[in-house]
Amino acid sequence: EAGVAQSPRYKIIEKRQSVAFWCNPISGHATLYWYQQILGQGPKLLIQFQNNGVVDDSQLPKDRFSAERLKGVDSTLKIQPAKLEDSAVYLCASSSLKHGTGGNTGELFFGEGSRLTVL
Amino acid sequence: GNSVTQMEGPVTLSEEAFLTINCTYTATGYPSLFWYVQYPGEGLQLLLKATKADDKGSNKGFEATYRKETTSFHLEKGSVQVSDSAVYFCALRRMDSSYKLIFGSGTRLLVRP
């Protein structure tokens, strides 16, 4: 079974430029997550989708970050304009767990991440 | 609020030594608890999990017991190997409708031959 695919693996940009990251989840997984992992910290959830709808985007800096999941499969995360503090690894994860259905099973499968350096 | 606190690293051990990485949590209700591992250059992988009090998760020689009375989920291994060198993250899953994973800051383990 193919895992979660992310691209690009590495990106270096200057501040105020824009960048986009792409994620292809495991086939059939309804739920998709974008996490931000700053060096030395644990991952922090930015946004959670179920199919093509947003479940939780409370930690997404909406003045510069946007994300979409058209057709409920692939997702893109965009940053415009980038700031120095956006330097981090952006992790995509997917799960078969469906929001609101109860229970607490449903492992998250993570991609290898996209490392962003803002100069 | 919900949070996870892990012991700071790095933890440096010799091969075959005993490992403990402490993890405590704060949460409302009864969250599920997880340990994830991140090997160099790779993504996060689920190592083990426990979904209710007194459950013991185990995998690859690692164990952790869900202790509700001490709100802890310490990771242990009896004999570490060089290949266990990685960053270990403790996490909880909220039991509200979002099922969001909340991670600790991670503990780097370095095992020397």
PDB file of C-alpha atoms in Angstrom:
ATOM      1  CA  GLU A   1       0.000   0.000   0.000  1.00  0.00           C
ATOM      2  CA  ALA A   2       1.401   3.381  -0.970  1.00  0.00           C
ATOM      3  CA  GLY A   3       1.980   5.801   1.860  1.00  0.00           C
ATOM      4  CA  VAL A   4       1.314   9.514   2.141  1.00  0.00           C
ATOM      5  CA  ALA A   5       3.180  11.376  -0.589  1.00  0.00           C
ATOM      6  CA  GLN A   6       4.400  14.947  -0.190  1.00  0.00           C
ATOM      7  CA  SER A   7       6.289  17.339  -2.399  1.00  0.00           C
ATOM      8  CA  PRO A   8       8.589  19.109  -2.589  1.00  0.00           C
ATOM      9  CA  ARG A   9      10.855  17.596   0.086  1.00  0.00           C
ATOM     10  CA  TYR A  10      12.849  20.795   0.424  1.00  0.00           C
ATOM     11  CA  LYS A  11      12.178  24.413  -0.442  1.00  0.00           C
ATOM     12  CA  ILE A  12      14.209  27.546   0.174  1.00  0.00           C
ATOM     13  CA  ILE A  13      12.603  30.932  -0.405  1.00  0.00           C
ATOM     14  CA  GLU A  14      13.111  34.516   0.628  1.00  0.00           C
ATOM     15  CA  LYS A  15      10.709  36.252   2.985  1.00  0.00           C
ATOM     16  CA  ARG A  16       7.636  37.722   1.375  1.00  0.00           C
ATOM     17  CA  GLN A  17       7.734  35.112  -1.389  1.00  0.00           C
ATOM     18  CA  SER A  18       5.070  32.444  -1.756  1.00  0.00           C
ATOM     19  CA  VAL A  19       5.289  28.661  -1.589  1.00  0.00           C
ATOM     20  CA  ALA A  20       2.934  25.730  -2.048  1.00  0.00           C
ATOM     21  CA  PHE A  21       3.109  22.196  -0.742  1.00  0.00           C
ATOM     22  CA  TRP A  22       1.253  19.219  -2.100  1.00  0.00           C
ATOM     23  CA  CYS A  23      -0.016  16.091  -0.369  1.00  0.00           C
ATOM     24  CA  ASN A  24      -1.534  12.886  -1.688  1.00  0.00           C
ATOM     25  CA  PRO A  25      -3.028  10.822   1.150  1.00  0.00           C
ATOM     26  CA  ILE A  26      -3.413   7.085   1.370  1.00  0.00           C
ATOM     27  CA  SER A  27      -6.128   5.919  -0.968  1.00  0.00           C
ATOM     28  CA  GLY A  28      -9.524   5.857   0.691  1.00  0.00           C
ATOM     29  CA  HIS A  29      -8.562   7.933   3.722  1.00  0.00           C
ATOM     30  CA  ALA A  30     -11.291  10.475   4.390  1.00  0.00           C
ATOM     31  CA  THR A  31      -9.383  12.630   6.850  1.00  0.00           C
ATOM     32  CA  LEU A  32      -6.306  14.694   5.988  1.00  0.00           C
ATOM     33  CA  TYR A  33      -4.174  16.817   8.299  1.00  0.00           C
ATOM     34  CA  TRP A  34      -1.486  19.436   7.830  1.00  0.00           C
ATOM     35  CA  TYR A  35       0.933  19.839  10.724  1.00  0.00           C
ATOM     36  CA  GLN A  36       3.740  22.370  11.216  1.00  0.00           C
ATOM     37  CA  GLN A  37       6.866  21.113  12.987  1.00  0.00           C
ATOM     38  CA  ILE A  38       9.288  23.847  14.004  1.00  0.00           C
ATOM     39  CA  LEU A  39      12.792  22.652  14.864  1.00  0.00           C
ATOM     40  CA  GLY A  40      12.925  21.347  18.433  1.00  0.00           C
ATOM     41  CA  GLN A  41       9.159  21.291  18.838  1.00  0.00           C
ATOM     42  CA  GLY A  42       6.411  18.767  18.370  1.00  0.00           C
ATOM     43  CA  PRO A  43       4.086  18.941  15.389  1.00  0.00           C
ATOM     44  CA  LYS A  44       1.249  21.444  15.656  1.00  0.00           C
ATOM     45  CA  LEU A  45      -1.989  20.960  13.753  1.00  0.00           C
ATOM     46  CA  LEU A  46      -2.687  23.659  11.183  1.00  0.00           C
ATOM     47  CA  ILE A  47      -5.791  22.288   9.493  1.00  0.00           C
ATOM     48  CA  GLN A  48      -7.875  19.130   9.360  1.00  0.00           C
ATOM     49  CA  PHE A  49     -10.083  18.100   6.446  1.00  0.00           C
ATOM     50  CA  GLN A  50     -12.705  15.433   6.216  1.00  0.00           C
ATOM     51  CA  ASN A  51     -13.258  14.699   2.561  1.00  0.00           C
ATOM     52  CA  ASN A  52     -13.207  18.219   1.064  1.00  0.00           C
ATOM     53  CA  GLY A  53     -14.607  20.018   4.112  1.00  0.00           C
ATOM     54  CA  VAL A  54     -12.652  21.757   6.875  1.00  0.00           C
ATOM     55  CA  VAL A  55     -13.102  20.247  10.355  1.00  0.00           C
ATOM     56  CA  ASP A  56     -10.591  22.372  12.278  1.00  0.00           C
ATOM     57  CA  ASP A  57      -8.522  25.333  11.105  1.00  0.00           C
ATOM     58  CA  SER A  58      -8.330  27.157  14.417  1.00  0.00           C
ATOM     59  CA  GLN A  59      -4.499  27.199  14.439  1.00  0.00           C
ATOM     60  CA  LEU A  60      -4.065  28.219  10.785  1.00  0.00           C
ATOM     61  CA  PRO A  61      -2.730  31.785  10.362  1.00  0.00           C
ATOM     62  CA  LYS A  62      -5.352  32.700   7.824  1.00  0.00           C
ATOM     63  CA  ASP A  63      -3.801  36.029   6.884  1.00  0.00           C
ATOM     64  CA  ARG A  64      -0.977  34.163   5.113  1.00  0.00           C
ATOM     65  CA  PHE A  65      -1.775  30.447   5.066  1.00  0.00           C
ATOM     66  CA  SER A  66      -4.428  28.760   2.970  1.00  0.00           C
ATOM     67  CA  ALA A  67      -5.246  25.153   2.240  1.00  0.00           C
ATOM     68  CA  GLU A  68      -7.659  23.308   0.064  1.00  0.00           C
ATOM     69  CA  ARG A  69      -8.648  19.751  -0.655  1.00  0.00           C
ATOM     70  CA  LEU A  70     -10.561  19.777  -3.870  1.00  0.00           C
ATOM     71  CA  LYS A  71     -12.409  16.548  -4.706  1.00  0.00           C
ATOM     72  CA  GLY A  72     -11.587  15.192  -1.268  1.00  0.00           C
ATOM     73  CA  VAL A  73      -8.283  13.600  -2.260  1.00  0.00           C
ATOM     74  CA  ASP A  74      -5.101  15.657  -2.815  1.00  0.00           C
ATOM     75  CA  SER A  75      -4.449  18.769  -0.794  1.00  0.00           C
ATOM     76  CA  THR A  76      -2.309  21.864  -1.166  1.00  0.00           C
ATOM     77  CA  LEU A  77      -1.032  24.173   1.551  1.00  0.00           C
ATOM     78  CA  LYS A  78       0.031  27.661   0.498  1.00  0.00           C
ATOM     79  CA  ILE A  79       1.935  30.362   2.324  1.00  0.00           C
ATOM     80  CA  GLN A  80       1.853  33.893   0.967  1.00  0.00           C
ATOM     81  CA  PRO A  81       3.748  35.979   1.925  1.00  0.00           C
ATOM     82  CA  ALA A  82       6.222  33.858   3.877  1.00  0.00           C
ATOM     83  CA  LYS A  83       7.885  35.068   7.070  1.00  0.00           C
ATOM     84  CA  LEU A  84      11.122  33.940   8.668  1.00  0.00           C
ATOM     85  CA  GLU A  85       9.186  32.195  11.438  1.00  0.00           C
ATOM     86  CA  ASP A  86       7.471  29.963   8.881  1.00  0.00           C
ATOM     87  CA  SER A  87      10.697  27.969   8.535  1.00  0.00           C
ATOM     88  CA  ALA A  88       9.614  24.475   9.554  1.00  0.00           C
ATOM     89  CA  VAL A  89       8.760  21.014   8.294  1.00  0.00           C
ATOM     90  CA  TYR A  90       5.208  20.770   7.005  1.00  0.00           C
ATOM     91  CA  LEU A  91       3.789  17.326   7.611  1.00  0.00           C
ATOM     92  CA  CYS A  92       0.775  15.845   5.920  1.00  0.00           C
ATOM     93  CA  ALA A  93      -1.056  12.930   7.503  1.00  0.00           C
ATOM     94  CA  SER A  94      -4.130  10.944   6.648  1.00  0.00           C
ATOM     95  CA  SER A  95      -6.478   8.703   8.560  1.00  0.00           C
ATOM     96  CA  SER A  96      -9.487   6.560   7.946  1.00  0.00           C
ATOM     97  CA  LEU A  97     -11.016   7.964  11.132  1.00  0.00           C
ATOM     98  CA  LYS A  98     -14.102  10.008  10.381  1.00  0.00           C
ATOM     99  CA  HIS A  99     -14.873  13.119  12.388  1.00  0.00           C
ATOM    100  CA  GLY A 100     -17.921  12.802  14.566  1.00  0.00           C
ATOM    101  CA  THR A 101     -18.407   9.071  14.200  1.00  0.00           C
ATOM    102  CA  GLY A 102     -17.282   8.256  17.719  1.00  0.00           C
ATOM    103  CA  GLY A 103     -14.631   5.825  18.909  1.00  0.00           C
ATOM    104  CA  ASN A 104     -10.944   6.522  19.273  1.00  0.00           C
ATOM    105  CA  THR A 105      -9.240   4.263  16.787  1.00  0.00           C
ATOM    106  CA  GLY A 106      -7.804   5.371  13.489  1.00  0.00           C
ATOM    107  CA  GLU A 107      -4.046   5.641  13.161  1.00  0.00           C
ATOM    108  CA  LEU A 108      -2.555   8.710  11.492  1.00  0.00           C
ATOM    109  CA  PHE A 109      -0.109   7.944   8.697  1.00  0.00           C
ATOM    110  CA  PHE A 110       2.437  10.674   8.066  1.00  0.00           C
ATOM    111  CA  GLY A 111       4.330  11.646   4.956  1.00  0.00           C
ATOM    112  CA  GLU A 112       8.045  12.429   5.056  1.00  0.00           C
ATOM    113  CA  GLY A 113       7.349  16.140   5.226  1.00  0.00           C
ATOM    114  CA  SER A 114       8.320  19.236   3.269  1.00  0.00           C
ATOM    115  CA  ARG A 115      11.136  21.243   4.813  1.00  0.00           C
ATOM    116  CA  LEU A 116      10.785  24.993   4.279  1.00  0.00           C
ATOM    117  CA  THR A 117      13.599  27.456   4.870  1.00  0.00           C
ATOM    118  CA  VAL A 118      12.716  31.148   4.691  1.00  0.00           C
ATOM    119  CA  LEU A 119      15.711  33.480   4.318  1.00  0.00           C
TER     120      LEU A 119
ATOM    121  CA  GLY B   1      -6.415  22.710  28.232  1.00  0.00           C
ATOM    122  CA  ASN B   2      -4.965  19.581  26.695  1.00  0.00           C
ATOM    123  CA  SER B   3      -1.190  19.252  26.645  1.00  0.00           C
ATOM    124  CA  VAL B   4       1.685  16.773  26.683  1.00  0.00           C
ATOM    125  CA  THR B   5       4.984  17.203  28.513  1.00  0.00           C
ATOM    126  CA  GLN B   6       8.031  15.097  27.708  1.00  0.00           C
ATOM    127  CA  MET B   7      11.449  14.909  29.279  1.00  0.00           C
ATOM    128  CA  GLU B   8      14.001  16.986  27.456  1.00  0.00           C
ATOM    129  CA  GLY B   9      16.700  15.337  25.470  1.00  0.00           C
ATOM    130  CA  PRO B  10      18.974  14.331  24.160  1.00  0.00           C
ATOM    131  CA  VAL B  11      19.088  11.037  25.979  1.00  0.00           C
ATOM    132  CA  THR B  12      22.361   9.256  25.334  1.00  0.00           C
ATOM    133  CA  LEU B  13      22.684   5.571  26.182  1.00  0.00           C
ATOM    134  CA  SER B  14      25.028   2.717  25.471  1.00  0.00           C
ATOM    135  CA  GLU B  15      23.745  -0.261  23.528  1.00  0.00           C
ATOM    136  CA  GLU B  16      21.751  -2.743  25.677  1.00  0.00           C
ATOM    137  CA  ALA B  17      21.001  -0.127  28.330  1.00  0.00           C
ATOM    138  CA  PHE B  18      17.513   0.343  29.791  1.00  0.00           C
ATOM    139  CA  LEU B  19      15.479   3.207  28.386  1.00  0.00           C
ATOM    140  CA  THR B  20      12.815   5.350  30.002  1.00  0.00           C
ATOM    141  CA  ILE B  21      11.383   8.462  28.382  1.00  0.00           C
ATOM    142  CA  ASN B  22       8.912  10.235  30.623  1.00  0.00           C
ATOM    143  CA  CYS B  23       5.628  11.607  29.349  1.00  0.00           C
ATOM    144  CA  THR B  24       2.820  13.222  31.313  1.00  0.00           C
ATOM    145  CA  TYR B  25      -0.371  14.719  30.022  1.00  0.00           C
ATOM    146  CA  THR B  26      -3.178  17.092  30.875  1.00  0.00           C
ATOM    147  CA  ALA B  27      -6.541  16.402  29.334  1.00  0.00           C
ATOM    148  CA  THR B  28     -10.247  16.526  29.932  1.00  0.00           C
ATOM    149  CA  GLY B  29     -11.981  13.202  29.790  1.00  0.00           C
ATOM    150  CA  TYR B  30     -10.162  10.064  28.784  1.00  0.00           C
ATOM    151  CA  PRO B  31      -7.867  10.627  25.827  1.00  0.00           C
ATOM    152  CA  SER B  32      -6.068   7.979  23.825  1.00  0.00           C
ATOM    153  CA  LEU B  33      -2.288   8.084  24.183  1.00  0.00           C
ATOM    154  CA  PHE B  34       0.385   7.428  21.582  1.00  0.00           C
ATOM    155  CA  TRP B  35       4.116   7.231  21.046  1.00  0.00           C
ATOM    156  CA  TYR B  36       5.388   8.183  17.606  1.00  0.00           C
ATOM    157  CA  VAL B  37       8.964   7.757  16.398  1.00  0.00           C
ATOM    158  CA  GLN B  38      10.822   9.773  13.786  1.00  0.00           C
ATOM    159  CA  TYR B  39      13.971   8.168  12.390  1.00  0.00           C
ATOM    160  CA  PRO B  40      16.502  10.440  10.672  1.00  0.00           C
ATOM    161  CA  GLY B  41      15.211  11.608   7.302  1.00  0.00           C
ATOM    162  CA  GLU B  42      11.873   9.844   7.675  1.00  0.00           C
ATOM    163  CA  GLY B  43       8.309  10.744   8.579  1.00  0.00           C
ATOM    164  CA  LEU B  44       6.581  10.110  11.880  1.00  0.00           C
ATOM    165  CA  GLN B  45       5.556   6.513  12.520  1.00  0.00           C
ATOM    166  CA  LEU B  46       3.205   5.189  15.129  1.00  0.00           C
ATOM    167  CA  LEU B  47       5.183   3.126  17.647  1.00  0.00           C
ATOM    168  CA  LEU B  48       2.468   2.133  20.085  1.00  0.00           C
ATOM    169  CA  LYS B  49      -0.811   3.297  21.577  1.00  0.00           C
ATOM    170  CA  ALA B  50      -3.187   2.800  24.498  1.00  0.00           C
ATOM    171  CA  THR B  51      -6.823   3.765  24.471  1.00  0.00           C
ATOM    172  CA  LYS B  52      -7.892   3.404  28.095  1.00  0.00           C
ATOM    173  CA  ALA B  53      -6.547   3.420  31.629  1.00  0.00           C
ATOM    174  CA  ASP B  54      -4.195   0.543  32.539  1.00  0.00           C
ATOM    175  CA  ASP B  55      -3.804  -0.473  28.888  1.00  0.00           C
ATOM    176  CA  LYS B  56      -0.255  -1.365  27.901  1.00  0.00           C
ATOM    177  CA  GLY B  57       0.880  -0.602  24.384  1.00  0.00           C
ATOM    178  CA  SER B  58       3.852  -2.516  23.038  1.00  0.00           C
ATOM    179  CA  ASN B  59       5.809  -2.805  19.819  1.00  0.00           C
ATOM    180  CA  LYS B  60       9.403  -3.634  18.793  1.00  0.00           C
ATOM    181  CA  GLY B  61      10.383  -4.216  22.431  1.00  0.00           C
ATOM    182  CA  PHE B  62       9.022  -0.838  23.547  1.00  0.00           C
ATOM    183  CA  GLU B  63       6.246  -0.614  26.127  1.00  0.00           C
ATOM    184  CA  ALA B  64       4.148   2.112  27.722  1.00  0.00           C
ATOM    185  CA  THR B  65       1.324   1.851  30.249  1.00  0.00           C
ATOM    186  CA  TYR B  66      -1.568   4.318  30.430  1.00  0.00           C
ATOM    187  CA  ARG B  67      -1.566   5.492  34.064  1.00  0.00           C
ATOM    188  CA  LYS B  68      -4.641   7.580  34.769  1.00  0.00           C
ATOM    189  CA  GLU B  69      -3.769   8.160  38.432  1.00  0.00           C
ATOM    190  CA  THR B  70      -0.448   9.774  37.554  1.00  0.00           C
ATOM    191  CA  THR B  71      -1.539  11.030  34.086  1.00  0.00           C
ATOM    192  CA  SER B  72       1.544   9.413  32.607  1.00  0.00           C
ATOM    193  CA  PHE B  73       2.510   7.262  29.632  1.00  0.00           C
ATOM    194  CA  HIS B  74       6.232   6.620  30.036  1.00  0.00           C
ATOM    195  CA  LEU B  75       8.065   4.797  27.242  1.00  0.00           C
ATOM    196  CA  GLU B  76      10.387   1.948  28.227  1.00  0.00           C
ATOM    197  CA  LYS B  77      12.651  -0.563  26.555  1.00  0.00           C
ATOM    198  CA  GLY B  78      14.742  -3.138  28.328  1.00  0.00           C
ATOM    199  CA  SER B  79      17.712  -3.166  25.945  1.00  0.00           C
ATOM    200  CA  VAL B  80      18.194  -0.449  23.357  1.00  0.00           C
ATOM    201  CA  GLN B  81      19.990  -0.864  20.065  1.00  0.00           C
ATOM    202  CA  VAL B  82      21.873   1.613  17.907  1.00  0.00           C
ATOM    203  CA  SER B  83      18.992   1.396  15.421  1.00  0.00           C
ATOM    204  CA  ASP B  84      16.639   2.855  18.058  1.00  0.00           C
ATOM    205  CA  SER B  85      18.339   6.228  17.709  1.00  0.00           C
ATOM    206  CA  ALA B  86      15.525   8.591  16.733  1.00  0.00           C
ATOM    207  CA  VAL B  87      13.227  11.300  18.071  1.00  0.00           C
ATOM    208  CA  TYR B  88      10.293  10.021  20.130  1.00  0.00           C
ATOM    209  CA  PHE B  89       7.054  11.975  20.455  1.00  0.00           C
ATOM    210  CA  CYS B  90       4.340  11.391  23.005  1.00  0.00           C
ATOM    211  CA  ALA B  91       0.868  12.439  21.901  1.00  0.00           C
ATOM    212  CA  LEU B  92      -2.735  12.414  23.019  1.00  0.00           C
ATOM    213  CA  ARG B  93      -5.899  12.318  21.030  1.00  0.00           C
ATOM    214  CA  ARG B  94      -8.628  14.548  22.261  1.00  0.00           C
ATOM    215  CA  MET B  95     -11.973  12.942  22.887  1.00  0.00           C
ATOM    216  CA  ASP B  96     -14.008  15.822  21.595  1.00  0.00           C
ATOM    217  CA  SER B  97     -15.407  15.790  18.115  1.00  0.00           C
ATOM    218  CA  SER B  98     -12.197  16.774  16.349  1.00  0.00           C
ATOM    219  CA  TYR B  99     -10.031  13.805  17.453  1.00  0.00           C
ATOM    220  CA  LYS B 100      -7.030  16.111  17.123  1.00  0.00           C
ATOM    221  CA  LEU B 101      -3.578  14.729  17.984  1.00  0.00           C
ATOM    222  CA  ILE B 102      -1.610  16.928  20.390  1.00  0.00           C
ATOM    223  CA  PHE B 103       2.129  16.239  20.506  1.00  0.00           C
ATOM    224  CA  GLY B 104       4.842  16.752  23.075  1.00  0.00           C
ATOM    225  CA  SER B 105       8.048  18.472  22.059  1.00  0.00           C
ATOM    226  CA  GLY B 106       9.919  15.241  21.367  1.00  0.00           C
ATOM    227  CA  THR B 107      12.882  13.518  22.981  1.00  0.00           C
ATOM    228  CA  ARG B 108      15.965  12.674  20.949  1.00  0.00           C
ATOM    229  CA  LEU B 109      17.541   9.314  21.765  1.00  0.00           C
ATOM    230  CA  LEU B 110      21.123   8.557  20.788  1.00  0.00           C
ATOM    231  CA  VAL B 111      22.356   5.017  21.317  1.00  0.00           C
ATOM    232  CA  ARG B 112      26.101   4.468  21.103  1.00  0.00           C
ATOM    233  CA  PRO B 113      27.700   1.102  20.251  1.00  0.00           C
TER     234      PRO B 113
END
